[in-house]
C-alpha cells in the first residue's frame, strides 16, 4: 500500500505562486538613457531569452513539486508480519573460569573444552528464542554483564562465541552471577523472568553466597534453572599408563539443586554434548516461546527518489545557466557591439 505520511506538506505547493503574486516587486533601477546603434538586435535577443526562459520555469516548477513530494514522506507499507512477543526476560549466565578448559567433551567427533561445547549448544538455543528479550552474563572470579537484555539474538550469539576462558578470572562466583541477574531483571515489566546458569564447579569466589543470591532471586520473581557440566570419567595418560579420573569432582550439585529449588526452577546435569542439547530442548518446553504474536507492517521510505530527482533538475538548471549567457554575449558581438559596452552592461 502506498501512502504519504505527512499529507499537510502539500499545502506548500502554491507557495512560489503566492510569493510571485503577493511579494512587492523589486525596485526599478533608474539609469541614464544610452542611445545605441544596435537596439533592434538587443530587443531580438531579449525576446529570444524570454522564450528560452520558459523551459527553465517549467523545470524549476517540476523541482519544487518533487521537493514537496519528498517532504510529504511517500512510503510503501508492506503486508503485516507476525512479531512474536513472549514477554519473557531470559538471562544466560555462563561460567568462563579456568576449569572450563577441561577437554572432556566431544563435538564433531573431537575432544573439545567444555566452553567450546557450551558455546555451540547454547548458541543453538539462543537462535530458537524468537520473541524473548535475552541477555548474557559471563562469570569467573567476578561476574560481568556481557550483553544487556535485547531482542537481537545475533548479538547474544556473537558475544557468546567470542567468550574466552579466564576472561573473568580463574575462580567461580556463582552467587555474584545470580545477584547480577537479579539486579538487571528486578522491576522490569515482564510476565516471566528466567535465569539459566551453567557452571562446572563450586562457588569459590564472590561477595555473595549462592544461597543468599537464590533468596534474592526468589523475592524478585526470578526463576533460576541451573545446569552442571562435566563428564563422569576421563581417560588420562601419565608415566604409569592410562587411568580413569572424575573430571567433575569439583561440581557442587547440591548447591545448584538448592538454588533451582528455592527459585522454582530445575537442576540439570549435562554429561556430554547430546545431554546438554536435550536439556536446552527441555528448557524450550518449560519456557515456551510465545503465543499471541504482535503484527508489524514493514515501511519503506521512498522520499529519496523525488528528492534525488529534484537535485538532478537543480543541477541541470545550474549547468544550463552559464552556456546561455555565453551564447547571448557572442550574438551581440556578432551584431557589431563592442566588448566595452558589454562589460558596462
XYZ file of C-alpha atoms in Angstrom:
345
model
C 0.000 0.000 0.000
C 1.306 3.446 -0.994
C 0.777 6.414 1.314
C 2.051 9.859 2.282
C 2.993 10.135 5.949
C 2.786 13.956 6.041
C -0.045 14.995 3.736
C -0.024 18.518 5.167
C 3.240 19.143 3.277
C 1.221 19.570 0.069
C -0.070 22.861 1.486
C 3.308 24.313 0.453
C 2.664 23.673 -3.261
C 1.249 27.169 -4.073
C 3.957 28.929 -2.067
C 6.039 30.097 -5.098
C 2.888 31.456 -6.792
C 1.873 33.305 -3.635
C 5.314 34.848 -3.355
C 5.148 35.901 -7.024
C 1.698 37.443 -6.604
C 1.903 38.976 -3.149
C 5.538 39.948 -2.632
C 6.337 43.572 -3.527
C 8.223 43.984 -6.807
C 11.900 44.719 -6.752
C 12.715 48.431 -7.005
C 13.472 49.556 -10.535
C 16.911 50.891 -11.257
C 16.848 54.395 -12.765
C 19.815 54.999 -15.033
C 20.659 57.474 -17.735
C 19.424 56.558 -21.201
C 22.019 55.447 -23.692
C 21.469 55.569 -27.400
C 22.988 52.531 -29.102
C 23.048 51.744 -32.811
C 22.185 48.035 -32.270
C 18.983 48.438 -30.167
C 16.991 46.225 -32.539
C 19.480 43.410 -32.029
C 19.202 43.749 -28.262
C 15.391 43.653 -28.438
C 15.515 40.492 -30.540
C 17.964 38.974 -28.074
C 15.708 39.790 -25.117
C 12.703 38.171 -26.812
C 14.709 35.011 -27.520
C 15.918 34.940 -23.954
C 12.335 35.150 -22.676
C 11.315 32.249 -24.891
C 14.252 30.166 -23.693
C 13.385 31.028 -20.078
C 10.050 29.212 -20.194
C 11.593 25.691 -20.145
C 13.634 26.782 -17.139
C 10.493 27.893 -15.357
C 8.897 24.525 -16.092
C 11.954 22.695 -14.792
C 12.005 24.866 -11.679
C 8.310 24.155 -11.106
C 8.937 20.419 -11.503
C 11.806 20.600 -8.992
C 9.556 22.375 -6.475
C 6.833 19.749 -6.944
C 9.355 16.964 -6.360
C 10.650 18.682 -3.217
C 7.129 18.907 -1.827
C 6.571 15.233 -2.668
C 9.734 14.321 -0.790
C 8.675 16.462 2.197
C 5.342 14.576 2.326
C 7.320 11.355 3.009
C 5.974 8.867 0.469
C 6.066 5.336 1.876
C 5.366 1.811 0.769
C 3.676 -0.183 3.542
C 4.097 -3.946 3.252
C 1.934 -6.833 4.358
C 1.524 -7.426 8.115
C 4.199 -9.662 9.618
C 3.859 -11.658 12.813
C 6.260 -10.471 15.517
C 6.291 -12.960 18.374
C 6.493 -11.362 21.795
C 6.553 -13.730 24.725
C 7.128 -11.065 27.345
C 9.856 -13.261 28.813
C 13.132 -11.787 30.042
C 15.725 -14.560 29.790
C 19.287 -14.186 31.015
C 22.092 -16.669 30.330
C 24.912 -16.913 32.885
C 27.890 -18.910 31.553
C 30.906 -19.979 33.572
C 34.204 -18.976 31.888
C 36.505 -19.859 34.792
C 39.728 -21.803 34.331
C 38.092 -25.203 34.821
C 36.033 -24.740 31.637
C 39.160 -25.536 29.580
C 38.910 -29.203 30.602
C 38.698 -31.254 27.362
C 36.202 -33.921 28.400
C 33.502 -33.116 25.815
C 33.049 -34.397 22.265
C 31.987 -32.133 19.412
C 32.059 -33.385 15.843
C 33.996 -36.471 16.904
C 36.819 -34.484 18.506
C 37.610 -33.697 22.126
C 36.949 -30.031 22.876
C 36.990 -27.822 26.006
C 33.769 -27.552 27.943
C 33.329 -23.901 26.972
C 33.527 -24.701 23.243
C 30.738 -27.252 23.613
C 28.624 -24.828 25.647
C 29.125 -22.094 23.057
C 27.895 -24.382 20.285
C 24.846 -25.793 22.064
C 23.822 -22.604 23.879
C 24.145 -20.706 20.593
C 21.616 -23.091 19.027
C 19.307 -22.471 21.990
C 19.591 -18.685 21.587
C 18.639 -18.889 17.898
C 15.364 -20.599 18.823
C 14.309 -17.954 21.350
C 12.486 -15.616 18.963
C 10.310 -13.232 20.979
C 12.343 -13.361 24.196
C 14.483 -10.496 25.408
C 17.859 -12.124 26.032
C 20.935 -11.102 27.986
C 24.328 -12.693 28.650
C 26.396 -12.782 31.845
C 29.925 -14.210 31.898
C 31.336 -15.078 35.292
C 34.545 -16.363 36.799
C 36.166 -14.701 39.793
C 33.769 -11.833 39.035
C 30.515 -11.599 37.122
C 30.152 -9.276 34.142
C 27.187 -8.277 32.023
C 28.478 -9.092 28.555
C 25.284 -8.197 26.628
C 22.303 -6.273 28.078
C 18.769 -7.513 27.507
C 17.907 -7.300 23.834
C 15.796 -8.882 21.088
C 18.930 -9.087 18.933
C 19.714 -12.793 19.145
C 22.642 -12.419 16.760
C 24.414 -10.115 19.210
C 23.936 -12.629 22.022
C 25.260 -15.482 19.871
C 28.274 -13.448 18.790
C 29.108 -12.377 22.349
C 28.840 -15.971 23.494
C 31.051 -17.213 20.655
C 33.710 -14.604 21.493
C 33.902 -15.548 25.193
C 37.332 -16.695 26.358
C 38.301 -18.948 29.243
C 39.710 -16.918 32.115
C 38.207 -13.690 30.779
C 36.531 -13.029 34.145
C 39.135 -14.767 36.314
C 40.098 -18.340 37.160
C 37.738 -19.000 40.088
C 33.927 -19.258 40.186
C 31.491 -16.680 41.624
C 28.085 -18.330 41.260
C 26.411 -16.087 43.829
C 27.633 -12.915 42.122
C 26.303 -14.120 38.753
C 22.835 -14.674 40.238
C 22.981 -11.344 42.060
C 23.865 -9.522 38.844
C 20.930 -11.180 37.055
C 18.598 -10.109 39.873
C 19.866 -6.550 39.592
C 19.277 -6.465 35.827
C 15.857 -8.125 35.884
C 14.342 -6.683 39.055
C 11.473 -4.296 38.396
C 11.269 -4.926 34.658
C 7.690 -5.334 33.349
C 7.644 -8.949 32.273
C 5.353 -11.907 32.722
C 8.295 -14.208 33.265
C 11.897 -13.647 34.334
C 14.258 -16.564 33.841
C 17.956 -17.168 34.507
C 19.755 -20.178 33.034
C 23.015 -20.630 34.921
C 25.652 -23.031 33.609
C 28.764 -23.990 35.553
C 31.162 -26.889 36.031
C 32.343 -26.177 39.566
C 31.558 -24.836 43.010
C 31.305 -21.309 44.366
C 34.889 -20.313 45.229
C 34.733 -16.513 44.884
C 32.408 -13.572 45.012
C 30.847 -11.202 47.514
C 27.524 -13.011 47.953
C 26.794 -16.629 48.841
C 24.777 -18.676 46.317
C 22.032 -19.409 48.867
C 21.579 -15.724 49.667
C 21.564 -14.885 45.967
C 18.894 -17.551 45.394
C 16.764 -15.998 48.126
C 17.027 -12.581 46.460
C 16.108 -14.139 43.112
C 13.011 -15.752 44.599
C 11.916 -12.444 46.134
C 12.368 -10.716 42.746
C 10.285 -13.354 40.948
C 13.317 -14.681 39.069
C 13.204 -18.379 38.218
C 16.666 -19.974 38.040
C 17.409 -23.122 36.062
C 20.876 -24.491 36.837
C 22.995 -26.754 34.639
C 26.028 -28.692 35.837
C 28.519 -29.511 33.072
C 31.202 -32.173 33.046
C 31.844 -35.786 32.089
C 31.634 -38.600 34.644
C 35.003 -40.045 33.738
C 38.013 -39.243 31.601
C 40.956 -41.396 30.500
C 44.310 -39.703 31.012
C 47.839 -40.907 30.263
C 50.739 -40.443 32.660
C 54.046 -42.082 33.489
C 52.236 -45.073 34.966
C 49.970 -45.720 31.976
C 46.269 -44.902 31.462
C 43.972 -44.239 34.348
C 40.407 -43.028 34.875
C 39.646 -39.802 36.681
C 36.470 -37.951 37.603
C 36.742 -34.559 35.879
C 33.581 -33.344 37.621
C 34.759 -33.946 41.168
C 34.557 -30.225 41.987
C 30.986 -29.800 40.707
C 28.772 -28.745 43.630
C 25.485 -30.350 42.565
C 23.876 -29.897 45.979
C 24.214 -26.101 45.787
C 22.932 -25.975 42.212
C 19.918 -28.100 43.190
C 19.127 -25.880 46.179
C 19.306 -22.751 44.003
C 16.865 -24.203 41.477
C 14.509 -25.442 44.169
C 14.460 -22.109 46.027
C 13.518 -20.166 42.887
C 11.043 -22.582 41.295
C 13.471 -23.744 38.626
C 15.066 -27.091 37.823
C 18.544 -28.550 38.011
C 20.008 -30.422 35.040
C 23.164 -32.463 34.637
C 24.961 -32.375 31.282
C 27.440 -35.231 30.918
C 28.066 -34.707 27.210
C 27.075 -32.646 24.180
C 23.894 -34.554 23.425
C 22.867 -34.352 27.049
C 23.221 -30.559 27.010
C 21.202 -30.373 23.769
C 18.445 -32.415 25.413
C 18.483 -30.064 28.402
C 18.052 -26.990 26.227
C 15.270 -28.738 24.311
C 13.540 -29.413 27.624
C 14.004 -25.780 28.605
C 12.228 -24.837 25.387
C 9.252 -26.817 26.682
C 9.451 -25.446 30.223
C 9.803 -21.869 28.959
C 7.793 -21.869 25.710
C 8.417 -19.180 23.127
C 5.305 -17.352 22.928
C 1.851 -17.340 21.991
C -0.012 -14.316 20.637
C 2.277 -12.509 18.208
C 2.040 -8.811 17.545
C 1.551 -7.566 13.992
C 4.108 -5.348 12.324
C 3.848 -3.674 8.907
C 7.261 -3.026 7.326
C 7.540 0.521 5.980
C 9.926 1.512 3.169
C 10.703 5.218 2.857
C 10.566 6.471 -0.768
C 11.365 10.173 -0.313
C 14.901 9.677 -1.632
C 13.596 9.225 -5.182
C 11.764 12.557 -5.629
C 14.469 14.306 -3.612
C 17.231 12.904 -5.809
C 15.345 13.821 -8.993
C 14.812 17.377 -7.708
C 18.560 17.695 -7.072
C 19.296 16.478 -10.600
C 16.939 19.102 -12.055
C 18.574 21.799 -9.926
C 21.983 20.727 -11.203
C 20.668 20.799 -14.787
C 19.343 24.333 -14.316
C 22.717 25.420 -12.946
C 24.525 23.903 -15.930
C 22.159 25.493 -18.440
C 22.584 28.966 -16.979
C 26.218 29.689 -17.875
C 26.244 28.490 -21.527
C 23.095 30.554 -22.280
C 24.725 33.791 -21.141
C 27.795 32.996 -23.200
C 25.730 32.493 -26.373
C 23.897 35.768 -25.756
C 27.163 37.669 -25.496
C 28.502 36.097 -28.680
C 25.277 37.040 -30.524
C 25.529 40.705 -29.519
C 29.177 40.920 -30.534
C 28.253 39.451 -33.920
C 25.871 42.377 -34.477
C 28.548 44.984 -34.033
C 28.607 45.576 -30.264
C 31.896 46.418 -28.658
C 33.365 44.476 -25.750
C 33.494 47.661 -23.686
C 29.715 48.195 -23.995
C 29.039 44.562 -22.954
C 31.232 44.913 -19.892
C 29.395 48.084 -18.840
C 26.078 46.264 -19.136
